[in-house]
CSV table of C-alpha atoms and ligand atoms in Angstrom, one decimal:
chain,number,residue,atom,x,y,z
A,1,UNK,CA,106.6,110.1,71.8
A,2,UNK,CA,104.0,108.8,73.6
A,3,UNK,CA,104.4,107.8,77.3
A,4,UNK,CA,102.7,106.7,80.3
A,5,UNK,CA,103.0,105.7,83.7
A,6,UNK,CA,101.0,103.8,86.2
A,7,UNK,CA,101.2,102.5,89.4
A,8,UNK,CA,99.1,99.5,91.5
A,9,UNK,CA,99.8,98.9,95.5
A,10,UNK,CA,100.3,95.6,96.7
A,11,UNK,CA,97.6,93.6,99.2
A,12,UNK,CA,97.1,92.3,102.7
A,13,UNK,CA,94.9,89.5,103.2
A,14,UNK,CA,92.9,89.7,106.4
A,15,UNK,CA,90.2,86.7,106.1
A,16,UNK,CA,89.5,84.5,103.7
A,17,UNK,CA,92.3,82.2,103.2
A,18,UNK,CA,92.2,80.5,100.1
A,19,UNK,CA,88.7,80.8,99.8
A,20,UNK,CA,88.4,83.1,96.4
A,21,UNK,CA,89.0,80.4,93.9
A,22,UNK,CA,86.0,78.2,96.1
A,23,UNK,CA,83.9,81.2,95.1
A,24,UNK,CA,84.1,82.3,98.9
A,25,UNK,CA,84.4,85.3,100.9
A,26,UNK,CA,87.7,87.5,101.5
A,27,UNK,CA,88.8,90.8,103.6
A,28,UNK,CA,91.9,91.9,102.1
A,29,UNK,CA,93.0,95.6,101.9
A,30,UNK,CA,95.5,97.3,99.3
A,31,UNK,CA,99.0,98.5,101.3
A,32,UNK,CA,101.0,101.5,100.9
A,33,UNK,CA,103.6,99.8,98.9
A,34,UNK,CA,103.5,98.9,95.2
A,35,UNK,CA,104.9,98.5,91.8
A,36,UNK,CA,105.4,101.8,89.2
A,37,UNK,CA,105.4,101.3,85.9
A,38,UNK,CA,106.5,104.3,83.7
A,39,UNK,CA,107.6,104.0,79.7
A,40,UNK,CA,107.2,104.8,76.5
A,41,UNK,CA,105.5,103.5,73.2
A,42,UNK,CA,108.0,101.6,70.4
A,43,UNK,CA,107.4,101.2,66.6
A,44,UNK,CA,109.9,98.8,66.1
A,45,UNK,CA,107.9,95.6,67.4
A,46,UNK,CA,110.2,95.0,70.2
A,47,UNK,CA,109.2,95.1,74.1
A,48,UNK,CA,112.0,96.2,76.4
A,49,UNK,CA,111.6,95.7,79.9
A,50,UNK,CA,114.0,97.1,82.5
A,51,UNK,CA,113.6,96.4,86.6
A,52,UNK,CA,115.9,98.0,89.1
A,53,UNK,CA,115.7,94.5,90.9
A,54,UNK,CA,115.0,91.9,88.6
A,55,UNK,CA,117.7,92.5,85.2
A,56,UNK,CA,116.1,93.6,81.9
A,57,UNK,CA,115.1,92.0,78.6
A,58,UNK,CA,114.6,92.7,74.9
A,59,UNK,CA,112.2,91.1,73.1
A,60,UNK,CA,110.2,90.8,69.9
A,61,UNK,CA,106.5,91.5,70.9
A,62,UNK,CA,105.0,89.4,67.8
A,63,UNK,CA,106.1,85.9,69.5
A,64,UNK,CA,105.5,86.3,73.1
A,65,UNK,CA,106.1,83.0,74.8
A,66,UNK,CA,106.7,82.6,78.3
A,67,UNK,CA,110.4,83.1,79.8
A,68,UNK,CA,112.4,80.5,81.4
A,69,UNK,CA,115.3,82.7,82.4
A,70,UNK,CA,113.8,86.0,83.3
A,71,UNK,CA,110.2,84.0,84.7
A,72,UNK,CA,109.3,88.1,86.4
A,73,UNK,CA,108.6,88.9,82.8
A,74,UNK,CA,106.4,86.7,82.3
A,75,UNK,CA,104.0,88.7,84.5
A,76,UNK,CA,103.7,92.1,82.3
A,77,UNK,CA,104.2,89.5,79.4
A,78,UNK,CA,101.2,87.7,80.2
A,79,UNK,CA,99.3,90.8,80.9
A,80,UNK,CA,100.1,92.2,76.8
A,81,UNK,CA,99.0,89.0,75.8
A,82,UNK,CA,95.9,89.3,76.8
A,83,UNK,CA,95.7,92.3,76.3
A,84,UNK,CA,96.1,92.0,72.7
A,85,UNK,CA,93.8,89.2,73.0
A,86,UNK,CA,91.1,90.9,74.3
A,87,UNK,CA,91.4,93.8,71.7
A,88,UNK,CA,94.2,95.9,72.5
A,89,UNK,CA,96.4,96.9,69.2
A,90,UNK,CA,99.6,97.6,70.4
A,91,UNK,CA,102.8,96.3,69.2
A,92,UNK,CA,106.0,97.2,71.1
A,93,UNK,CA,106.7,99.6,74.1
A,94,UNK,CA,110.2,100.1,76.9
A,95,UNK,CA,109.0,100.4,80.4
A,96,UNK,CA,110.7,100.6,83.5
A,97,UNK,CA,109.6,98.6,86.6
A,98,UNK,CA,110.5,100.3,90.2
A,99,UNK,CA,108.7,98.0,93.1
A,100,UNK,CA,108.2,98.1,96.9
A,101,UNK,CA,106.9,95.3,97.2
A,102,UNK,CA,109.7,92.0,97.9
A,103,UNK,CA,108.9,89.2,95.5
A,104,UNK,CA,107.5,86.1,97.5
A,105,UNK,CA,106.9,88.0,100.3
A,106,UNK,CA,102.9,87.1,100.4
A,107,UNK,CA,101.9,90.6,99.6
A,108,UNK,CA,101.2,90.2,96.3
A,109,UNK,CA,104.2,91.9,93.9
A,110,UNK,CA,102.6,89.7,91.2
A,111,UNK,CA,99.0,91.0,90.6
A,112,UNK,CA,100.5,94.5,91.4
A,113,UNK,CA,102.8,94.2,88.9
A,114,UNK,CA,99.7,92.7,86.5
A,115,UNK,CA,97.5,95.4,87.5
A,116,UNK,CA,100.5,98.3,86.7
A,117,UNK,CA,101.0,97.0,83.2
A,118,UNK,CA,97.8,96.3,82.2
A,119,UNK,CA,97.1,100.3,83.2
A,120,UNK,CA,100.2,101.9,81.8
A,121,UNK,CA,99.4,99.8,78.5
A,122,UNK,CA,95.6,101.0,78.4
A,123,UNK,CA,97.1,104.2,79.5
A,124,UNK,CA,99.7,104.2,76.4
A,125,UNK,CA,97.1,103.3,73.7
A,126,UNK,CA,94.0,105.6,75.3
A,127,UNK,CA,92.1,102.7,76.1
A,128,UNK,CA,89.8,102.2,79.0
A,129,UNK,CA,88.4,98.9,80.5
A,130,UNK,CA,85.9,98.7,83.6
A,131,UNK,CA,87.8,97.7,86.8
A,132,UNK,CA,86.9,94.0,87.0
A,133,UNK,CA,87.6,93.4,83.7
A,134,UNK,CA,91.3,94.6,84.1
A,135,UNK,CA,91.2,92.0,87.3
A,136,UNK,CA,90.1,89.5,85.2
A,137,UNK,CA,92.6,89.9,82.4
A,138,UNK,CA,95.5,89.6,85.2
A,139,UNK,CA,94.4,86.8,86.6
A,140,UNK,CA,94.2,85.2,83.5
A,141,UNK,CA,98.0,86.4,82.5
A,142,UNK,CA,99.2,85.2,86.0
A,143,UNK,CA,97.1,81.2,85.0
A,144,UNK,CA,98.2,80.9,81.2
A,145,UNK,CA,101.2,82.7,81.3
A,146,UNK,CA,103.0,82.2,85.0
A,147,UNK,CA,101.1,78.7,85.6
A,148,UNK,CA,99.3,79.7,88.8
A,149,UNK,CA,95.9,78.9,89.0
A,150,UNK,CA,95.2,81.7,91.5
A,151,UNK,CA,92.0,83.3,92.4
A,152,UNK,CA,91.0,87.2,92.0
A,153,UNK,CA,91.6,88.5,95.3
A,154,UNK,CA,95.2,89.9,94.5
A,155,UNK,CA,94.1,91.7,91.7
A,156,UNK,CA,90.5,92.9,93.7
A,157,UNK,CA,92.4,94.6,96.5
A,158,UNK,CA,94.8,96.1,94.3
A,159,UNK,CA,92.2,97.7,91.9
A,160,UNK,CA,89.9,98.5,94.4
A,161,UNK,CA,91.2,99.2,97.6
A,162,UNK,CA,90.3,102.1,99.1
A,163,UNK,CA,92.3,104.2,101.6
A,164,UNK,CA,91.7,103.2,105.8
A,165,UNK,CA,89.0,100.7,104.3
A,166,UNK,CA,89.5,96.7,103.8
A,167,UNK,CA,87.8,95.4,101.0
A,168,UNK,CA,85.1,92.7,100.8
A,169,UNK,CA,84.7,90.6,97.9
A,170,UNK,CA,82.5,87.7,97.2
A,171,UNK,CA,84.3,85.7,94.5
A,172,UNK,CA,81.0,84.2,93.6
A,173,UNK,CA,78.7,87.3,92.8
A,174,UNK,CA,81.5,89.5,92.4
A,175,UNK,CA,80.5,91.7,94.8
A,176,UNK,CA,83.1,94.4,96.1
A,177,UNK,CA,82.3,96.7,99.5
A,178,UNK,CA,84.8,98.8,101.5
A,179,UNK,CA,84.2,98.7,104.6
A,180,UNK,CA,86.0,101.5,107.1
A,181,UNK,CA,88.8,100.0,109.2
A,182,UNK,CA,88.6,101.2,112.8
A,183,UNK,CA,91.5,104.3,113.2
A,184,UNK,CA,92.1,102.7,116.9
A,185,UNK,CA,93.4,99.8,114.9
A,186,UNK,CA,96.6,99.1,113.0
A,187,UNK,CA,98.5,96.3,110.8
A,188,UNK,CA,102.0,95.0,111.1
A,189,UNK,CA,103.3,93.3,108.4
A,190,UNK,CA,105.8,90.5,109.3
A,191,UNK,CA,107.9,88.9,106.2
A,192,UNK,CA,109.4,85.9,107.3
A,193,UNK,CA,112.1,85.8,104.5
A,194,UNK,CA,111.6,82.1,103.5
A,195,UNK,CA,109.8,81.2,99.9
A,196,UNK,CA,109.7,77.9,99.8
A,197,UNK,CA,110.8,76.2,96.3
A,198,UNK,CA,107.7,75.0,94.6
A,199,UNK,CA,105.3,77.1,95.7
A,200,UNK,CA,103.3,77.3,92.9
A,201,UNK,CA,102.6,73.2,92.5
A,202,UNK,CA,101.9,73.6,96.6
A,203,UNK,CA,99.1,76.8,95.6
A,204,UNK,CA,97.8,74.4,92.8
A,205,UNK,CA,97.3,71.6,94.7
A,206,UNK,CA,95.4,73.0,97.2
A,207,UNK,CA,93.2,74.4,94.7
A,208,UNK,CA,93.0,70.7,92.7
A,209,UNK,CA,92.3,69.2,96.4
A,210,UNK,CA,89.6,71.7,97.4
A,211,UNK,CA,88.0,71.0,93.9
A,212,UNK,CA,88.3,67.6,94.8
A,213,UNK,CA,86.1,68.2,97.7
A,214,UNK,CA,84.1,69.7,96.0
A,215,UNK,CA,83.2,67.0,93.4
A,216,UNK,CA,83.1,64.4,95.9
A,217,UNK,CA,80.0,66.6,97.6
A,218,UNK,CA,78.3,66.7,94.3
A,219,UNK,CA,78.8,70.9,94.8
A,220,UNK,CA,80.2,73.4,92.3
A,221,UNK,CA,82.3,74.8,94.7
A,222,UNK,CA,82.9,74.5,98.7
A,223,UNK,CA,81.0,78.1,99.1
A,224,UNK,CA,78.0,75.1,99.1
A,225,UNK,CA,79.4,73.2,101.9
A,226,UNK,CA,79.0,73.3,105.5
A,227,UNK,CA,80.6,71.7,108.5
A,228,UNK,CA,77.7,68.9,108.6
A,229,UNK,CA,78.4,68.3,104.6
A,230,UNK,CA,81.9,66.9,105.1
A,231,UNK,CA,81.8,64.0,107.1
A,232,UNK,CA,81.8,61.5,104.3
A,233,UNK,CA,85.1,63.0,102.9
A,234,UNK,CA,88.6,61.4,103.7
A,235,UNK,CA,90.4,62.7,106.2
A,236,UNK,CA,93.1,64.6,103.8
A,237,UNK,CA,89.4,66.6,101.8
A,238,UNK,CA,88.1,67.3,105.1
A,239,UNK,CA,90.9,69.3,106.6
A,240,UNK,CA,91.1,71.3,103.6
A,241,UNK,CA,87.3,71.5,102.9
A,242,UNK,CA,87.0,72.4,106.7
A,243,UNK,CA,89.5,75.1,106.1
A,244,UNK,CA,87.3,76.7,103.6
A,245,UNK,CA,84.1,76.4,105.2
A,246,UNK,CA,85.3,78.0,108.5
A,247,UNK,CA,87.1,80.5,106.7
A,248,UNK,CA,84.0,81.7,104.7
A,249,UNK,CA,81.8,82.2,108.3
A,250,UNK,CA,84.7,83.7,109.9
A,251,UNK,CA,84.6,86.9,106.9
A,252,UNK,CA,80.8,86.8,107.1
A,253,UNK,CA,81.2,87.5,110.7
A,254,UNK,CA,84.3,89.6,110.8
A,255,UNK,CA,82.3,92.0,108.4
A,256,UNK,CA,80.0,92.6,111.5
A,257,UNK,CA,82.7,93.0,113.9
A,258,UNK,CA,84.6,95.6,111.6
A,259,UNK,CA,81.4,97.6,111.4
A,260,UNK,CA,80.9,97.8,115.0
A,261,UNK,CA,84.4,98.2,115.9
A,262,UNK,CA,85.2,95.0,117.9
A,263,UNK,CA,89.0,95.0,116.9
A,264,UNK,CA,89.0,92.0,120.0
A,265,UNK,CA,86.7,89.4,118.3
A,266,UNK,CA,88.0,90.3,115.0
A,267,UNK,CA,91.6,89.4,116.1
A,268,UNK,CA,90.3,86.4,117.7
A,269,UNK,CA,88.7,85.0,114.3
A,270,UNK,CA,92.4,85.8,112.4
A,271,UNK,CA,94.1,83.6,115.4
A,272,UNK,CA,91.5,80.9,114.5
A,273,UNK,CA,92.2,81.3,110.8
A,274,UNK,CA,96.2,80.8,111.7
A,275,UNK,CA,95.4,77.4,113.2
A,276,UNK,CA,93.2,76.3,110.6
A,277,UNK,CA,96.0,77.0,108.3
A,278,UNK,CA,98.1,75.2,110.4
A,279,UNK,CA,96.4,72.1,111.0
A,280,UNK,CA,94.0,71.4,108.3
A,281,UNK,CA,95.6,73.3,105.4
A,282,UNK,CA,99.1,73.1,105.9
A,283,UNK,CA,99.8,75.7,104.3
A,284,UNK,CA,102.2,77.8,107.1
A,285,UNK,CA,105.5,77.0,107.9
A,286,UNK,CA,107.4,77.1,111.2
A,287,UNK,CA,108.8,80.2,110.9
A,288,UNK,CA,105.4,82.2,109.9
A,289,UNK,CA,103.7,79.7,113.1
A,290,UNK,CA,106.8,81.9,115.0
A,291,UNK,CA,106.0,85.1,113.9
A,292,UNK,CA,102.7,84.4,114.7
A,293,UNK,CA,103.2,82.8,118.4
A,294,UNK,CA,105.7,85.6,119.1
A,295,UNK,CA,103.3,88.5,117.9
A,296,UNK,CA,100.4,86.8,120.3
A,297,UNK,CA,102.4,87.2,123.8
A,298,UNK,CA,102.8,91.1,123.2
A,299,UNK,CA,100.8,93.4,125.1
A,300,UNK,CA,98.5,95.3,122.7
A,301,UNK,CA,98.4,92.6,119.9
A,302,UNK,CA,94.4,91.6,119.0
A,303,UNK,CA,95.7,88.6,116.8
A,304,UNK,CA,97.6,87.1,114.0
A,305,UNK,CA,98.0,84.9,111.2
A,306,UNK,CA,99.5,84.1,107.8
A,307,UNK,CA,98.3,86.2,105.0
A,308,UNK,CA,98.2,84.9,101.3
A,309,UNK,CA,98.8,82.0,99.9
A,310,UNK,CA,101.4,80.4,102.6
A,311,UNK,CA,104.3,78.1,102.4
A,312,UNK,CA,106.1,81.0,103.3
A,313,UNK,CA,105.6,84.6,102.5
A,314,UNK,CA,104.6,87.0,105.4
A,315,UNK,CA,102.0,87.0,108.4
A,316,UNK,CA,99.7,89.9,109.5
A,317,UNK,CA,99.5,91.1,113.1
A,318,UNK,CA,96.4,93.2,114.2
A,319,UNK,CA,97.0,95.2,116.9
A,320,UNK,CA,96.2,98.5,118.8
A,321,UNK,CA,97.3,101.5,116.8
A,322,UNK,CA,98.6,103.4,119.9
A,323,UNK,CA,101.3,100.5,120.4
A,324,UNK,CA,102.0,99.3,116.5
A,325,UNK,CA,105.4,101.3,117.2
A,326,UNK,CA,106.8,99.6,119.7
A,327,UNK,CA,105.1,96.2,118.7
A,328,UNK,CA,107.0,96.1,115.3
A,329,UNK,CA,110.6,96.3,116.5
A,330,UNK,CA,109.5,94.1,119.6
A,331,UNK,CA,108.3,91.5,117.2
A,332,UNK,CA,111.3,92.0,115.1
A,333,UNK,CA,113.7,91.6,118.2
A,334,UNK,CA,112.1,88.2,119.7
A,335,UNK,CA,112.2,86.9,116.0
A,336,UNK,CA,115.6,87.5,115.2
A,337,UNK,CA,116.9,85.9,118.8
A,338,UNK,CA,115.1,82.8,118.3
A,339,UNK,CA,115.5,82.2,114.5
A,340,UNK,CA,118.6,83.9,113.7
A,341,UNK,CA,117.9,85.6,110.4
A,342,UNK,CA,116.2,89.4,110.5
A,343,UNK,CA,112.5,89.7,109.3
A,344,UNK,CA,111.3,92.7,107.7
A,345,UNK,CA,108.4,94.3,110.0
A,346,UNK,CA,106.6,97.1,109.1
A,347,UNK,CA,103.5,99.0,110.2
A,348,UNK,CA,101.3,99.0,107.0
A,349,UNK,CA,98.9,101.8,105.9
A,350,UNK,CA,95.8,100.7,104.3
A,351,UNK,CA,96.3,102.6,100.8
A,352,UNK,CA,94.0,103.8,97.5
A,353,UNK,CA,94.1,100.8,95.1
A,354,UNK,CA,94.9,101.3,91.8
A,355,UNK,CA,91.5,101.9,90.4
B,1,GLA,C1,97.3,84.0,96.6
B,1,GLA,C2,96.4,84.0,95.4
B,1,GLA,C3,95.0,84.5,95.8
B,1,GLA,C4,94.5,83.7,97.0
B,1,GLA,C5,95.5,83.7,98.1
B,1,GLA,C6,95.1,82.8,99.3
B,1,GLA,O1,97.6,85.3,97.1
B,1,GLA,O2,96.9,84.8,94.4
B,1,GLA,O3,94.1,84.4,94.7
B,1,GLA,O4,94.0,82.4,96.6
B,1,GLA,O5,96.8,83.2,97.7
B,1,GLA,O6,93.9,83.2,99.8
């Protein structure tokens, strides 16, 4: 019997908030936590998927339509769609999910579930795609088949990321660079335990408001814009076009600042990013605007901010790596007594992607 088995990390986003889909500029980095996808090939047509966390399903693979009741199938689903669509001639297979990485938690268990399918099913029918392409394909499962109109970045860092080195990607020429992240520097990932309902239509409307912008600046996308551009736009498009803008030239100079070191200024520019998430995208909520307050008033922290798409999820602390051990429980601590409900804090290790 044929088998296979694959594995893709999820991703921490750095800079670059909600700029990939403006065909703008992101730092993310792949983390050392992930989804595994092992199983087996079927040649009875049916697809049989079984998840430690999520239930299990048993389906016919010739009519795949997206799930109401089990909706985390819809991710692998999605990703055998189009696989088949681009190709692919496989008919049924069983696989078995094991993941790492919480669901709605902002680090992105959906594109590294994507990416782990759409591997262990090239893997299973000795197909190979380049690395981009197998993005591209996820990102198109998670728009047709999950309904989220989400950009590349997801599936980027978990493809390529490379170990101790954030990844830079311009969404626009498609560029992808790893850039070293300074070993006197850590990450602590804070998850603030609330999803919000909804977030989805939230993600989309951003992404329908920043087109919006766009249009109204005769521009393809806001990578055009500039601060001076934006004037003529109400005052709803111009917080969330100014969002973009400054989060496009605070990646272009963060990529300098990671090259020479300056952990200090970079923080600085992920605090900035925070606000601007805060005030003109309102996208963070108050308990990620805690986690982020909090984080600041500890000795040894460099900066903080929300990481993904928001409206919940988890925020990202950079900090000194000699005190990321006693910054994560004291960030857990002061969280806990003010909000009453325990986050999950963790010092995260910038992992291998998938690729
Ligand atoms: C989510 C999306 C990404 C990106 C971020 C925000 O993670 O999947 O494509 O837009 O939000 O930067």
């Amino acid at each position: 019997m044929t088998r296979a088995e694959a594995y893709a990390p999820g991703r921490v986003e750095l800079l670059g908030n909600h700029t990939d889909y403006n065909e703008g500029l992101v730092l993310g980095a792949a983390i050392d936590r992930g989804v595994r996808v092992a199983g087996e090939l079927r040649d009875d047509g049916r697809v049989i998927l079984q998840s430690t966390m999520m239930g299990e399903i048993d389906i016919s693979s010739t009519d795949l339509a997206p799930q109401t009741a089990h909706t985390w199938a819809n991710y692998p689903l999605g990703v055998l769609k189009e696989l088949r669509a681009a190709g692919c001639a496989i008919s049924g297979f069983s696989a078995r999910i094991e993941s790492d990485v919480p669901a709605g938690s902002g680090l992105s268990s959906s594109a590294a579930f994507e990416v782990a399918t759409a591997l262990f099913i090239l893997k299973l029918v000795e197909e190979r795609m380049p690395p981009l392409e197998i993005a591209k394909l996820c990102q198109r499962a998670e728009q047709r088949f999950v309904g989220v109109q989400s950009g590349l970045l997801d599936q980027v860092c978990s493809i390529f990321g490379r170990k101790d080195h954030v990844v830079y990607f311009d969404a626009r020429s498609e560029e992808v660079r790893a850039i070293p992240f300074p070993d006197n520097l850590a990450l602590i990932i804070a998850e603030s335990g609330t999803k919000r309902e909804l977030t989805s239509g939230f993600y989309n409307q951003r992404r329908a408001e920043t087109q919006a912008a766009a249009d109204a600046l005769h521009v393809s996308a806001l990578r055009d814009a500039s601060f001076e551009m934006l004037a003529s736009l109400s005052p709803l498009l111009h917080r969330r076009a100014a969002h973009i803008v400054g989060e496009n030239e605070r990646v272009a100079r963060a990529v300098d600042l990671l090259s020479r070191g300056d952990g200090a200024s970079f923080g600085a520019l992920m605090n900035e990013s925070h606000e601007s998430s805060r005030t003109n995208f309102e996208n963070s909520t108050g308990e990620l605007d805690s986690l982020v307050e909090i984080a600041r008033q500890l000795p040894g922290v460099l900066g903080a901010r929300l990481t993904g798409g928001g409206f919940g999820g988890a925020t990202v602390t950079l900090c000194e790596a000699a005190k990321a051990d006693t910054i994560a429980p004291e960030l857990q601590h002061r969280y806990a007594a003010r909000s009453g409900h325990e986050p999950k804090i963790f010092v995260c290790r910038i992992a291998a992607g998938a690729g």
